[in-house]
Structure formats: C-alpha cells, structure tokens
Amino acid sequence: MQFAIPNYYTYNTFEFARVLIIFYTLAFMKYLHNIGTYFIMIKDMFRKPTKWSVLKTLILKDIDDLIIGSLGIVAFIAFFVGGVVAIQTSLNISNPLIPKYLVGFATRQSIILEFAPTFISIIMAGKVGSFITSSIGTMRVTEQIDALEVMGINAINYLVFPKFIALTLYPFIISIAMFLGILGGLAACVYGGYGTLEDYIEGVQNDFIPFHMAYAFIKTMVFAFILATIPSFYGYFMKGGALEVGKASTTSFVWTSVVIILVNYLITSLLLG
Amino acid sequence: MIEVNDLHKSFGDAHILKGITTSFEKGKTNLIIGQSGSGKTVFLKCLLGLFEYEQGSISYDGKVFSNLSNDEKTEVRSQIGMVFQGSALFDSMTIAENVMFPLRMFTKQSKSEMQDRVDFVLNRVNLDDAHHKMPSEASGGMQKRVAIARAIVNKPKYLFCDEPNSGLDPKTAIVIDNLIQEITDEYQITTVINSHDMNSVMEIGEKIVFLKDGLKAWEGSKETIFKTDNEVVTDFVYSSELFKKVRKMYIEENQ
C-alpha cells in the first residue's frame, strides 16, 4: 500500500498525522506477523520428528559447530575481560577503608551475574547466530529446504531442533567462561601487581550466594533457546538471494541481541528484583 | 498418473494460474513449456505441494492430494523424486550421502543394502567414481546427474524436473534428457519436466503442455507440435530460423 506524502501546497497536519499513524500501524502489524510466525515455527519444531538415526548425526554435527567451535573465542574473551574487570576494580579503589579482597569479590560477581551469561551470549549471537542464519538462509536460496519439503520431511524439525538440542550444552560454555573469567582476574591482579593472591581468593570466596549460580544458569538456558530459534527463524523465512542472506544475518544478530537484553532485564527483575 | 483439474493460483492480486486442466501419463516424459512468466514454475510447485492453490484439484493415481490426511500426504511425497533447477544438493554431505539421504529417511534398510542401492543408481547415472566428492567439487552436469540419482534412489512413482538442462552445454543437456527418458521407460514412472529448452521438446516430449499467461494454450506431443497451426505455439517453439527450417523439412518429408 502506498501513501502520497502531502506537498507544502496541500500540507495539512491531520493528513500528515493520518499517514504517520497508518505507517506505524503497518510496521507494528509486520512485527506482530513475525512474532506469530516465530511461535508457529517453535510449535512446528516439535512436530513430525526426524528419524532418530538421522537426527543423532545432525545433533552431533551441531554440537561440533555451535559448542565445540565456540570454545576458543569464548575462552579467549572470558580470560582477558576477567583480567580487565579486576584491573578496573583495583584502579577505582582508592579509599583505604575498602578491603583489598573487594577486587576478587567484584570480579566474581561481575563475571557470574552478567559477563558470562549475558555478554558471552551477545558475542554468541554474532558468532553462532549469524552462522545459523546464513547456513539455513543459503539452504533456502539454493532450494535445499524445498528439496526437504518435497520429500515430505518437516524441514523446521530437521534444521532447527538439532540446534536447539545442541545448545542445551550452552551452560557448559558459560561455566568455562565463568571459570576462565575469574582466573583471568586472578592472573591480572596478582601478576599485574594490583593485589595479592590471598586477597583475591578471599574475595572470590567471600559472601558467596549459591542462588546467583542458579540465576545465571536459568538465564543461560533461556538465552540458549533464543540463540537457537531466532537466527533459525531469520534464516528459514528469508526471501531472495545471496545479498539477502547477508542482510538476514545482520537482522538476526540485531534481534537476537535485543531479545537477549530484554529477557535479561525481565529475568533479573523476576529472580533478583 | 497425475490429473490436474481447473487449477487456480494467485499471489495477492496477481492471478498466476487461471484454471489449468490436464493430465500427466505414467511411463511418459511429460513436458510443461512456455515463456518466462507463463506460470510454469508456479504450476510445478503446486503439483509438488510447495504452493497451496485456491481452486481446483490435483490427484495422484486417483487420490486427490488436498483431501488426504497428513500421513497420506507424507506417503505420496515419499513417492516423489525431484530434480531442482540448481540441483539442490545438500552441500554438507558427500555425493554418496546425498543419494543415500532419502533411503536413510524413509526406509529401514541396513547400511550395506543402502550402500548397494547407492552404488547401483550412481552407476546408472555414470558416476561410479564420485562417491566421496563434495557437491562443490562436481561440475554442473555431474550435479544434475547426482540430483537425478537422489531423485530415483527410493524408486519413486513420480519424477519432477525443473529445467534440468539449464546452465548445461548442449552435449551434456542431451545426456541428461536421454537419461531422464531411459529412467522413465525403465521404471515406468510419471515424469513431469518443466522446460523451455526446445531440444528437449523435440527429443523427449512424449506429452507437451504449453502454458501462456497462466492458461493451457496447447497440448500435444513432439510429433504433433511440428504440425500444429496454433500460432501461439509456433511463435514460441519456432522462434529461431533454425527451428523454422527444421519444421519445414519435417513437414515436407512427411507429406
């Protein structure tokens, strides 16, 4: 539907407002349509399952691509960001009344509560998310998805479900990120001369609340579901050619990140607020 | 046999198929021809169940597809082999794995039985040494042959080909045409080919359906297409000087 933008001869505030309202209503309807299609895709993901012998191979391949393949970058980032958090905390403590073990305490809290589950998930939205969108999108462009559908295979189950199962191992990555982040903080603190090993370890152990771990892993599981499904949605329902695969990957990264941030706020309000 | 009755399909305001009625016979190579934009691909995708249509019916051996339950539709689909225009091979699998894929999905055969069948069909399409190659390592003609092997590996009752010759050199195109016709004769399957390659029309068109603007403009065979007076068909098929001469010679020889 096209709307003529009124020129300055016929400019009318009410007409302009009407055009704006219709424009935003249509944009909103498009978002609603996408949300509806996304939930139908989620439903279809569990319908008409693929044969187990085939599914098993797909799950193992996706574990290799999505989990094992991400370990290197996650380990690298976690270790050095942990170090930076420790250095920043140490440099910002000038009051002699503040205990020295605060560096270890602050690093642990930052890493466990936010950095490992949320920040790593945003990085994974870029790494894993764009991989999922571009691989499924390329299958759409090259008619491989049509080939699956012609054979009578539930293409959504075949393509998305193994990724969802593979990403149930995502907490494993986050555990490693937590460990290496705290270790990176320790290395930076001790070898950089910002504090002693004893102070750092005391801080890491001090006032530990086990529920914080539960909170972090609940978030991680929800983020894993988002990481598996939103990029798949943008890949599966894309239209066009190679250029659109690139655009779909970018859009997928943006929306996966937005949803992760919003859900993070929601879960934090519910569980810790 | 596939029967199509009064098929209508629209995209928004664009009425693409405007009531097509025809049938595709078992054991014959049936060709759908027509200019770009005539509705060939939409028609083929409706036949395959990839597009839903607003009106009309498609029946496979007497069973109206839209009236079937989901399980029955899956059953019919498992009897369909499809060769896509771009081959649509799964690029994460080797050629042998691509061909084995329908067997893994729809049969309970042992691995050795599946391997034997894969060896047989790859041999049938003259690709004995390509088992471990990836699709990206195969030429266009090889990819088409792999796609044909994958389409026939599960012994389908219906074979659909969307422009199987596009992007191939004339010699390879004839090899692919002949292969499709041999397979159709050998296994007595209903083959439907979407094409605008006039060589294919003359070589293997045992039944030809000509579409124009979403309507069936003409129906016949490779023999009758030489004799037809239908201007719409002759304008399209004999648009080149070469084909005009061929037609003239054919008519003179047969008078």
PDB file of C-alpha atoms in Angstrom, chain B residues 12-246:
ATOM      1  CA  GLY B  12      -2.205 -11.164  -3.916  1.00  0.00           C
ATOM      2  CA  ASP B  13      -3.906  -9.502  -6.876  1.00  0.00           C
ATOM      3  CA  ALA B  14      -1.790 -11.390  -9.439  1.00  0.00           C
ATOM      4  CA  HIS B  15      -3.757 -14.333 -10.833  1.00  0.00           C
ATOM      5  CA  ILE B  16      -0.958 -16.672 -11.985  1.00  0.00           C
ATOM      6  CA  LEU B  17      -2.748 -19.927 -12.858  1.00  0.00           C
ATOM      7  CA  LYS B  18      -6.198 -19.338 -14.357  1.00  0.00           C
ATOM      8  CA  GLY B  19      -7.777 -22.756 -14.475  1.00  0.00           C
ATOM      9  CA  ILE B  20      -5.427 -25.408 -15.848  1.00  0.00           C
ATOM     10  CA  THR B  21      -6.825 -28.841 -16.628  1.00  0.00           C
ATOM     11  CA  THR B  22      -4.507 -31.568 -17.903  1.00  0.00           C
ATOM     12  CA  SER B  23      -3.076 -34.980 -17.081  1.00  0.00           C
ATOM     13  CA  PHE B  24       0.414 -36.489 -16.999  1.00  0.00           C
ATOM     14  CA  GLU B  25       0.659 -40.108 -18.014  1.00  0.00           C
ATOM     15  CA  LYS B  26       2.584 -42.950 -16.432  1.00  0.00           C
ATOM     16  CA  GLY B  27       5.707 -44.148 -18.242  1.00  0.00           C
ATOM     17  CA  LYS B  28       5.901 -40.986 -20.338  1.00  0.00           C
ATOM     18  CA  THR B  29       8.045 -37.878 -20.238  1.00  0.00           C
ATOM     19  CA  ASN B  30       5.555 -35.043 -19.873  1.00  0.00           C
ATOM     20  CA  LEU B  31       6.877 -31.573 -20.626  1.00  0.00           C
ATOM     21  CA  ILE B  32       5.489 -28.263 -19.429  1.00  0.00           C
ATOM     22  CA  ILE B  33       6.720 -25.498 -21.714  1.00  0.00           C
ATOM     23  CA  GLY B  34       6.080 -21.788 -22.026  1.00  0.00           C
ATOM     24  CA  GLN B  35       7.691 -18.378 -21.902  1.00  0.00           C
ATOM     25  CA  SER B  36       9.221 -16.963 -18.749  1.00  0.00           C
ATOM     26  CA  GLY B  37       6.405 -15.711 -16.534  1.00  0.00           C
ATOM     27  CA  SER B  38       3.816 -18.057 -18.058  1.00  0.00           C
ATOM     28  CA  GLY B  39       3.317 -19.833 -14.718  1.00  0.00           C
ATOM     29  CA  LYS B  40       5.407 -22.999 -15.324  1.00  0.00           C
ATOM     30  CA  THR B  41       7.309 -22.915 -12.037  1.00  0.00           C
ATOM     31  CA  VAL B  42       4.210 -21.989 -10.014  1.00  0.00           C
ATOM     32  CA  PHE B  43       2.362 -24.865 -11.687  1.00  0.00           C
ATOM     33  CA  LEU B  44       5.174 -27.294 -10.867  1.00  0.00           C
ATOM     34  CA  LYS B  45       5.347 -26.092  -7.263  1.00  0.00           C
ATOM     35  CA  CYS B  46       1.572 -26.575  -6.946  1.00  0.00           C
ATOM     36  CA  LEU B  47       1.991 -30.128  -8.283  1.00  0.00           C
ATOM     37  CA  LEU B  48       4.699 -30.735  -5.692  1.00  0.00           C
ATOM     38  CA  GLY B  49       2.595 -29.338  -2.856  1.00  0.00           C
ATOM     39  CA  LEU B  50       5.060 -26.495  -2.195  1.00  0.00           C
ATOM     40  CA  PHE B  51       2.335 -23.927  -3.012  1.00  0.00           C
ATOM     41  CA  GLU B  52      -1.261 -24.124  -1.885  1.00  0.00           C
ATOM     42  CA  TYR B  53      -3.815 -23.280  -4.555  1.00  0.00           C
ATOM     43  CA  GLU B  54      -7.197 -21.558  -4.200  1.00  0.00           C
ATOM     44  CA  GLN B  55      -9.287 -23.664  -6.523  1.00  0.00           C
ATOM     45  CA  GLY B  56      -9.141 -26.945  -8.434  1.00  0.00           C
ATOM     46  CA  SER B  57      -7.625 -30.305  -7.633  1.00  0.00           C
ATOM     47  CA  ILE B  58      -4.524 -32.417  -8.226  1.00  0.00           C
ATOM     48  CA  SER B  59      -4.775 -36.180  -7.939  1.00  0.00           C
ATOM     49  CA  TYR B  60      -2.008 -38.758  -7.812  1.00  0.00           C
ATOM     50  CA  ASP B  61      -3.236 -42.093  -9.169  1.00  0.00           C
ATOM     51  CA  GLY B  62      -6.820 -41.149  -8.357  1.00  0.00           C
ATOM     52  CA  LYS B  63      -6.124 -39.757  -4.859  1.00  0.00           C
ATOM     53  CA  VAL B  64      -6.983 -36.058  -4.583  1.00  0.00           C
ATOM     54  CA  PHE B  65      -3.948 -34.642  -2.771  1.00  0.00           C
ATOM     55  CA  SER B  66      -5.783 -31.887  -0.854  1.00  0.00           C
ATOM     56  CA  ASN B  67      -8.265 -34.437   0.572  1.00  0.00           C
ATOM     57  CA  LEU B  68      -5.517 -36.653   2.023  1.00  0.00           C
ATOM     58  CA  SER B  69      -4.576 -36.754   5.701  1.00  0.00           C
ATOM     59  CA  ASN B  70      -1.117 -35.528   6.706  1.00  0.00           C
ATOM     60  CA  ASP B  71       0.192 -39.109   6.907  1.00  0.00           C
ATOM     61  CA  GLU B  72      -1.211 -39.907   3.453  1.00  0.00           C
ATOM     62  CA  LYS B  73       0.351 -36.725   2.061  1.00  0.00           C
ATOM     63  CA  THR B  74       3.710 -37.771   3.516  1.00  0.00           C
ATOM     64  CA  GLU B  75       3.222 -41.190   1.901  1.00  0.00           C
ATOM     65  CA  VAL B  76       2.588 -39.586  -1.520  1.00  0.00           C
ATOM     66  CA  ARG B  77       5.541 -37.239  -1.061  1.00  0.00           C
ATOM     67  CA  SER B  78       7.861 -40.127  -0.254  1.00  0.00           C
ATOM     68  CA  GLN B  79       6.972 -41.458  -3.729  1.00  0.00           C
ATOM     69  CA  ILE B  80       8.063 -38.214  -5.399  1.00  0.00           C
ATOM     70  CA  GLY B  81      11.545 -37.607  -6.783  1.00  0.00           C
ATOM     71  CA  MET B  82      12.503 -34.071  -7.669  1.00  0.00           C
ATOM     72  CA  VAL B  83      15.373 -32.646  -9.691  1.00  0.00           C
ATOM     73  CA  PHE B  84      15.674 -28.932  -8.937  1.00  0.00           C
ATOM     74  CA  GLN B  85      16.925 -26.324 -11.381  1.00  0.00           C
ATOM     75  CA  GLY B  86      20.026 -25.703  -9.263  1.00  0.00           C
ATOM     76  CA  SER B  87      20.273 -29.394  -8.284  1.00  0.00           C
ATOM     77  CA  ALA B  88      19.653 -28.508  -4.567  1.00  0.00           C
ATOM     78  CA  LEU B  89      22.233 -30.995  -3.323  1.00  0.00           C
ATOM     79  CA  PHE B  90      22.954 -30.808   0.408  1.00  0.00           C
ATOM     80  CA  ASP B  91      26.345 -29.129   0.442  1.00  0.00           C
ATOM     81  CA  SER B  92      27.344 -30.525   3.848  1.00  0.00           C
ATOM     82  CA  MET B  93      27.120 -34.106   2.523  1.00  0.00           C
ATOM     83  CA  THR B  94      29.206 -36.054   0.037  1.00  0.00           C
ATOM     84  CA  ILE B  95      27.647 -37.175  -3.243  1.00  0.00           C
ATOM     85  CA  ALA B  96      27.048 -40.689  -1.877  1.00  0.00           C
ATOM     86  CA  GLU B  97      25.469 -39.276   1.302  1.00  0.00           C
ATOM     87  CA  ASN B  98      23.221 -37.039  -0.791  1.00  0.00           C
ATOM     88  CA  VAL B  99      22.000 -40.015  -2.795  1.00  0.00           C
ATOM     89  CA  MET B 100      21.589 -42.142   0.338  1.00  0.00           C
ATOM     90  CA  PHE B 101      19.586 -39.434   2.119  1.00  0.00           C
ATOM     91  CA  PRO B 102      16.042 -40.495   1.009  1.00  0.00           C
ATOM     92  CA  LEU B 103      16.870 -44.113   1.927  1.00  0.00           C
ATOM     93  CA  ARG B 104      18.033 -43.077   5.402  1.00  0.00           C
ATOM     94  CA  MET B 105      14.892 -41.001   5.910  1.00  0.00           C
ATOM     95  CA  PHE B 106      12.236 -43.324   4.545  1.00  0.00           C
ATOM     96  CA  THR B 107      13.461 -46.907   4.652  1.00  0.00           C
ATOM     97  CA  LYS B 108      14.627 -49.352   7.284  1.00  0.00           C
ATOM     98  CA  GLN B 109      17.356 -50.833   5.095  1.00  0.00           C
ATOM     99  CA  SER B 110      20.687 -51.843   6.574  1.00  0.00           C
ATOM    100  CA  LYS B 111      23.714 -49.739   5.764  1.00  0.00           C
ATOM    101  CA  SER B 112      25.058 -52.342   3.302  1.00  0.00           C
ATOM    102  CA  GLU B 113      21.697 -52.505   1.496  1.00  0.00           C
ATOM    103  CA  MET B 114      21.608 -48.729   1.232  1.00  0.00           C
ATOM    104  CA  GLN B 115      25.218 -48.675   0.022  1.00  0.00           C
ATOM    105  CA  ASP B 116      24.395 -51.261  -2.685  1.00  0.00           C
ATOM    106  CA  ARG B 117      21.448 -49.205  -3.871  1.00  0.00           C
ATOM    107  CA  VAL B 118      23.550 -46.013  -3.925  1.00  0.00           C
ATOM    108  CA  ASP B 119      26.266 -47.806  -5.922  1.00  0.00           C
ATOM    109  CA  PHE B 120      23.615 -49.032  -8.347  1.00  0.00           C
ATOM    110  CA  VAL B 121      21.994 -45.653  -9.012  1.00  0.00           C
ATOM    111  CA  LEU B 122      25.315 -43.816  -9.218  1.00  0.00           C
ATOM    112  CA  ASN B 123      26.397 -46.414 -11.747  1.00  0.00           C
ATOM    113  CA  ARG B 124      23.084 -45.869 -13.563  1.00  0.00           C
ATOM    114  CA  VAL B 125      23.875 -42.154 -13.979  1.00  0.00           C
ATOM    115  CA  ASN B 126      27.517 -42.913 -14.902  1.00  0.00           C
ATOM    116  CA  LEU B 127      29.058 -41.578 -11.706  1.00  0.00           C
ATOM    117  CA  ASP B 128      30.978 -44.587 -10.433  1.00  0.00           C
ATOM    118  CA  ASP B 129      33.951 -42.655  -9.054  1.00  0.00           C
ATOM    119  CA  ALA B 130      32.202 -39.715  -7.440  1.00  0.00           C
ATOM    120  CA  HIS B 131      31.041 -41.227  -4.131  1.00  0.00           C
ATOM    121  CA  HIS B 132      33.338 -39.258  -1.850  1.00  0.00           C
ATOM    122  CA  LYS B 133      33.314 -35.952  -3.677  1.00  0.00           C
ATOM    123  CA  MET B 134      31.508 -32.963  -2.213  1.00  0.00           C
ATOM    124  CA  PRO B 135      28.848 -31.322  -4.432  1.00  0.00           C
ATOM    125  CA  SER B 136      31.034 -28.211  -4.724  1.00  0.00           C
ATOM    126  CA  GLU B 137      33.736 -30.369  -6.355  1.00  0.00           C
ATOM    127  CA  ALA B 138      31.356 -31.629  -9.065  1.00  0.00           C
ATOM    128  CA  SER B 139      30.623 -29.936 -12.401  1.00  0.00           C
ATOM    129  CA  GLY B 140      27.129 -28.695 -13.302  1.00  0.00           C
ATOM    130  CA  GLY B 141      26.401 -31.810 -15.359  1.00  0.00           C
ATOM    131  CA  MET B 142      27.622 -34.098 -12.579  1.00  0.00           C
ATOM    132  CA  GLN B 143      25.495 -32.267 -10.031  1.00  0.00           C
ATOM    133  CA  LYS B 144      22.433 -32.751 -12.255  1.00  0.00           C
ATOM    134  CA  ARG B 145      23.196 -36.476 -12.517  1.00  0.00           C
ATOM    135  CA  VAL B 146      23.610 -36.715  -8.735  1.00  0.00           C
ATOM    136  CA  ALA B 147      20.262 -34.929  -8.346  1.00  0.00           C
ATOM    137  CA  ILE B 148      18.674 -37.481 -10.708  1.00  0.00           C
ATOM    138  CA  ALA B 149      20.297 -40.330  -8.765  1.00  0.00           C
ATOM    139  CA  ARG B 150      18.933 -38.912  -5.493  1.00  0.00           C
ATOM    140  CA  ALA B 151      15.504 -38.490  -7.071  1.00  0.00           C
ATOM    141  CA  ILE B 152      15.280 -42.108  -8.256  1.00  0.00           C
ATOM    142  CA  VAL B 153      17.114 -43.903  -5.422  1.00  0.00           C
ATOM    143  CA  ASN B 154      13.922 -44.626  -3.473  1.00  0.00           C
ATOM    144  CA  LYS B 155      12.137 -45.934  -6.597  1.00  0.00           C
ATOM    145  CA  PRO B 156       9.647 -43.044  -6.926  1.00  0.00           C
ATOM    146  CA  LYS B 157       6.359 -43.280  -8.784  1.00  0.00           C
ATOM    147  CA  TYR B 158       6.586 -39.641  -9.854  1.00  0.00           C
ATOM    148  CA  LEU B 159       9.634 -37.723 -11.062  1.00  0.00           C
ATOM    149  CA  PHE B 160       9.595 -33.938 -11.381  1.00  0.00           C
ATOM    150  CA  CYS B 161      12.377 -31.965 -13.040  1.00  0.00           C
ATOM    151  CA  ASP B 162      12.574 -28.177 -13.025  1.00  0.00           C
ATOM    152  CA  GLU B 163      14.582 -27.066 -16.064  1.00  0.00           C
ATOM    153  CA  PRO B 164      17.066 -29.945 -15.842  1.00  0.00           C
ATOM    154  CA  ASN B 165      19.128 -28.564 -18.728  1.00  0.00           C
ATOM    155  CA  SER B 166      19.588 -25.002 -17.594  1.00  0.00           C
ATOM    156  CA  GLY B 167      23.238 -23.975 -17.465  1.00  0.00           C
ATOM    157  CA  LEU B 168      24.468 -27.092 -19.267  1.00  0.00           C
ATOM    158  CA  ASP B 169      26.288 -27.339 -22.579  1.00  0.00           C
ATOM    159  CA  PRO B 170      24.251 -28.873 -25.459  1.00  0.00           C
ATOM    160  CA  LYS B 171      26.032 -32.251 -25.297  1.00  0.00           C
ATOM    161  CA  THR B 172      25.550 -32.672 -21.545  1.00  0.00           C
ATOM    162  CA  ALA B 173      21.958 -31.442 -21.896  1.00  0.00           C
ATOM    163  CA  ILE B 174      21.220 -34.275 -24.339  1.00  0.00           C
ATOM    164  CA  VAL B 175      22.861 -36.788 -21.968  1.00  0.00           C
ATOM    165  CA  ILE B 176      20.582 -35.572 -19.142  1.00  0.00           C
ATOM    166  CA  ASP B 177      17.485 -35.657 -21.403  1.00  0.00           C
ATOM    167  CA  ASN B 178      18.226 -39.186 -22.550  1.00  0.00           C
ATOM    168  CA  LEU B 179      18.935 -40.313 -19.001  1.00  0.00           C
ATOM    169  CA  ILE B 180      15.582 -38.976 -17.798  1.00  0.00           C
ATOM    170  CA  GLN B 181      13.772 -40.679 -20.662  1.00  0.00           C
ATOM    171  CA  GLU B 182      15.552 -44.003 -20.117  1.00  0.00           C
ATOM    172  CA  ILE B 183      14.740 -43.927 -16.407  1.00  0.00           C
ATOM    173  CA  THR B 184      11.099 -43.070 -17.136  1.00  0.00           C
ATOM    174  CA  ASP B 185      10.803 -46.042 -19.540  1.00  0.00           C
ATOM    175  CA  GLU B 186      12.761 -48.415 -17.334  1.00  0.00           C
ATOM    176  CA  TYR B 187      10.883 -47.772 -14.074  1.00  0.00           C
ATOM    177  CA  GLN B 188       7.546 -46.784 -15.666  1.00  0.00           C
ATOM    178  CA  ILE B 189       7.289 -43.609 -13.618  1.00  0.00           C
ATOM    179  CA  THR B 190       5.265 -40.467 -14.302  1.00  0.00           C
ATOM    180  CA  THR B 191       7.816 -37.837 -15.249  1.00  0.00           C
ATOM    181  CA  VAL B 192       6.954 -34.146 -15.430  1.00  0.00           C
ATOM    182  CA  ILE B 193       9.616 -31.800 -16.788  1.00  0.00           C
ATOM    183  CA  ASN B 194       9.442 -28.045 -16.681  1.00  0.00           C
ATOM    184  CA  SER B 195      11.491 -26.753 -19.600  1.00  0.00           C
ATOM    185  CA  HIS B 196      11.959 -24.067 -22.198  1.00  0.00           C
ATOM    186  CA  ASP B 197      14.711 -25.957 -23.998  1.00  0.00           C
ATOM    187  CA  MET B 198      13.419 -26.700 -27.492  1.00  0.00           C
ATOM    188  CA  ASN B 199      15.931 -29.516 -27.952  1.00  0.00           C
ATOM    189  CA  SER B 200      14.280 -31.312 -25.017  1.00  0.00           C
ATOM    190  CA  VAL B 201      10.853 -30.697 -26.530  1.00  0.00           C
ATOM    191  CA  MET B 202      11.897 -32.328 -29.816  1.00  0.00           C
ATOM    192  CA  GLU B 203      13.877 -35.149 -28.188  1.00  0.00           C
ATOM    193  CA  ILE B 204      11.814 -36.400 -25.280  1.00  0.00           C
ATOM    194  CA  GLY B 205       8.431 -34.626 -25.372  1.00  0.00           C
ATOM    195  CA  GLU B 206       6.071 -37.589 -25.348  1.00  0.00           C
ATOM    196  CA  LYS B 207       3.428 -35.267 -23.991  1.00  0.00           C
ATOM    197  CA  ILE B 208       3.750 -31.494 -24.114  1.00  0.00           C
ATOM    198  CA  VAL B 209       1.622 -28.931 -22.275  1.00  0.00           C
ATOM    199  CA  PHE B 210       2.117 -25.357 -23.452  1.00  0.00           C
ATOM    200  CA  LEU B 211       1.276 -22.624 -20.947  1.00  0.00           C
ATOM    201  CA  LYS B 212       0.650 -18.992 -21.772  1.00  0.00           C
ATOM    202  CA  ASP B 213      -0.425 -16.335 -19.271  1.00  0.00           C
ATOM    203  CA  GLY B 214      -1.447 -18.963 -16.729  1.00  0.00           C
ATOM    204  CA  LEU B 215      -3.637 -20.906 -19.136  1.00  0.00           C
ATOM    205  CA  LYS B 216      -3.092 -24.114 -21.066  1.00  0.00           C
ATOM    206  CA  ALA B 217      -2.735 -22.809 -24.631  1.00  0.00           C
ATOM    207  CA  TRP B 218      -1.968 -26.129 -26.301  1.00  0.00           C
ATOM    208  CA  GLU B 219      -1.419 -29.821 -25.574  1.00  0.00           C
ATOM    209  CA  GLY B 220       0.198 -32.446 -27.764  1.00  0.00           C
ATOM    210  CA  SER B 221       3.407 -34.401 -28.366  1.00  0.00           C
ATOM    211  CA  LYS B 222       6.757 -33.921 -30.130  1.00  0.00           C
ATOM    212  CA  GLU B 223       5.160 -35.332 -33.290  1.00  0.00           C
ATOM    213  CA  THR B 224       2.079 -33.106 -33.280  1.00  0.00           C
ATOM    214  CA  ILE B 225       3.971 -29.949 -32.354  1.00  0.00           C
ATOM    215  CA  PHE B 226       5.515 -29.984 -35.863  1.00  0.00           C
ATOM    216  CA  LYS B 227       2.081 -29.981 -37.457  1.00  0.00           C
ATOM    217  CA  THR B 228       0.167 -27.633 -35.219  1.00  0.00           C
ATOM    218  CA  ASP B 229      -1.298 -24.437 -36.650  1.00  0.00           C
ATOM    219  CA  ASN B 230      -1.656 -22.877 -33.220  1.00  0.00           C
ATOM    220  CA  GLU B 231       0.099 -19.544 -33.692  1.00  0.00           C
ATOM    221  CA  VAL B 232       0.875 -19.069 -30.027  1.00  0.00           C
ATOM    222  CA  VAL B 233       2.786 -22.352 -30.005  1.00  0.00           C
ATOM    223  CA  THR B 234       4.541 -21.888 -33.328  1.00  0.00           C
ATOM    224  CA  ASP B 235       5.603 -18.328 -32.387  1.00  0.00           C
ATOM    225  CA  PHE B 236       7.260 -19.686 -29.256  1.00  0.00           C
ATOM    226  CA  VAL B 237       8.667 -23.018 -30.423  1.00  0.00           C
ATOM    227  CA  TYR B 238       9.770 -21.943 -33.888  1.00  0.00           C
ATOM    228  CA  SER B 239      11.053 -18.508 -32.965  1.00  0.00           C
ATOM    229  CA  SER B 240      14.554 -19.279 -34.293  1.00  0.00           C
ATOM    230  CA  GLU B 241      15.336 -19.573 -38.002  1.00  0.00           C
ATOM    231  CA  LEU B 242      16.903 -22.996 -37.416  1.00  0.00           C
ATOM    232  CA  PHE B 243      13.749 -24.461 -35.898  1.00  0.00           C
ATOM    233  CA  LYS B 244      11.635 -22.898 -38.667  1.00  0.00           C
ATOM    234  CA  LYS B 245      13.785 -24.750 -41.221  1.00  0.00           C
ATOM    235  CA  VAL B 246      13.627 -27.991 -39.228  1.00  0.00           C
TER     236      VAL B 246
END
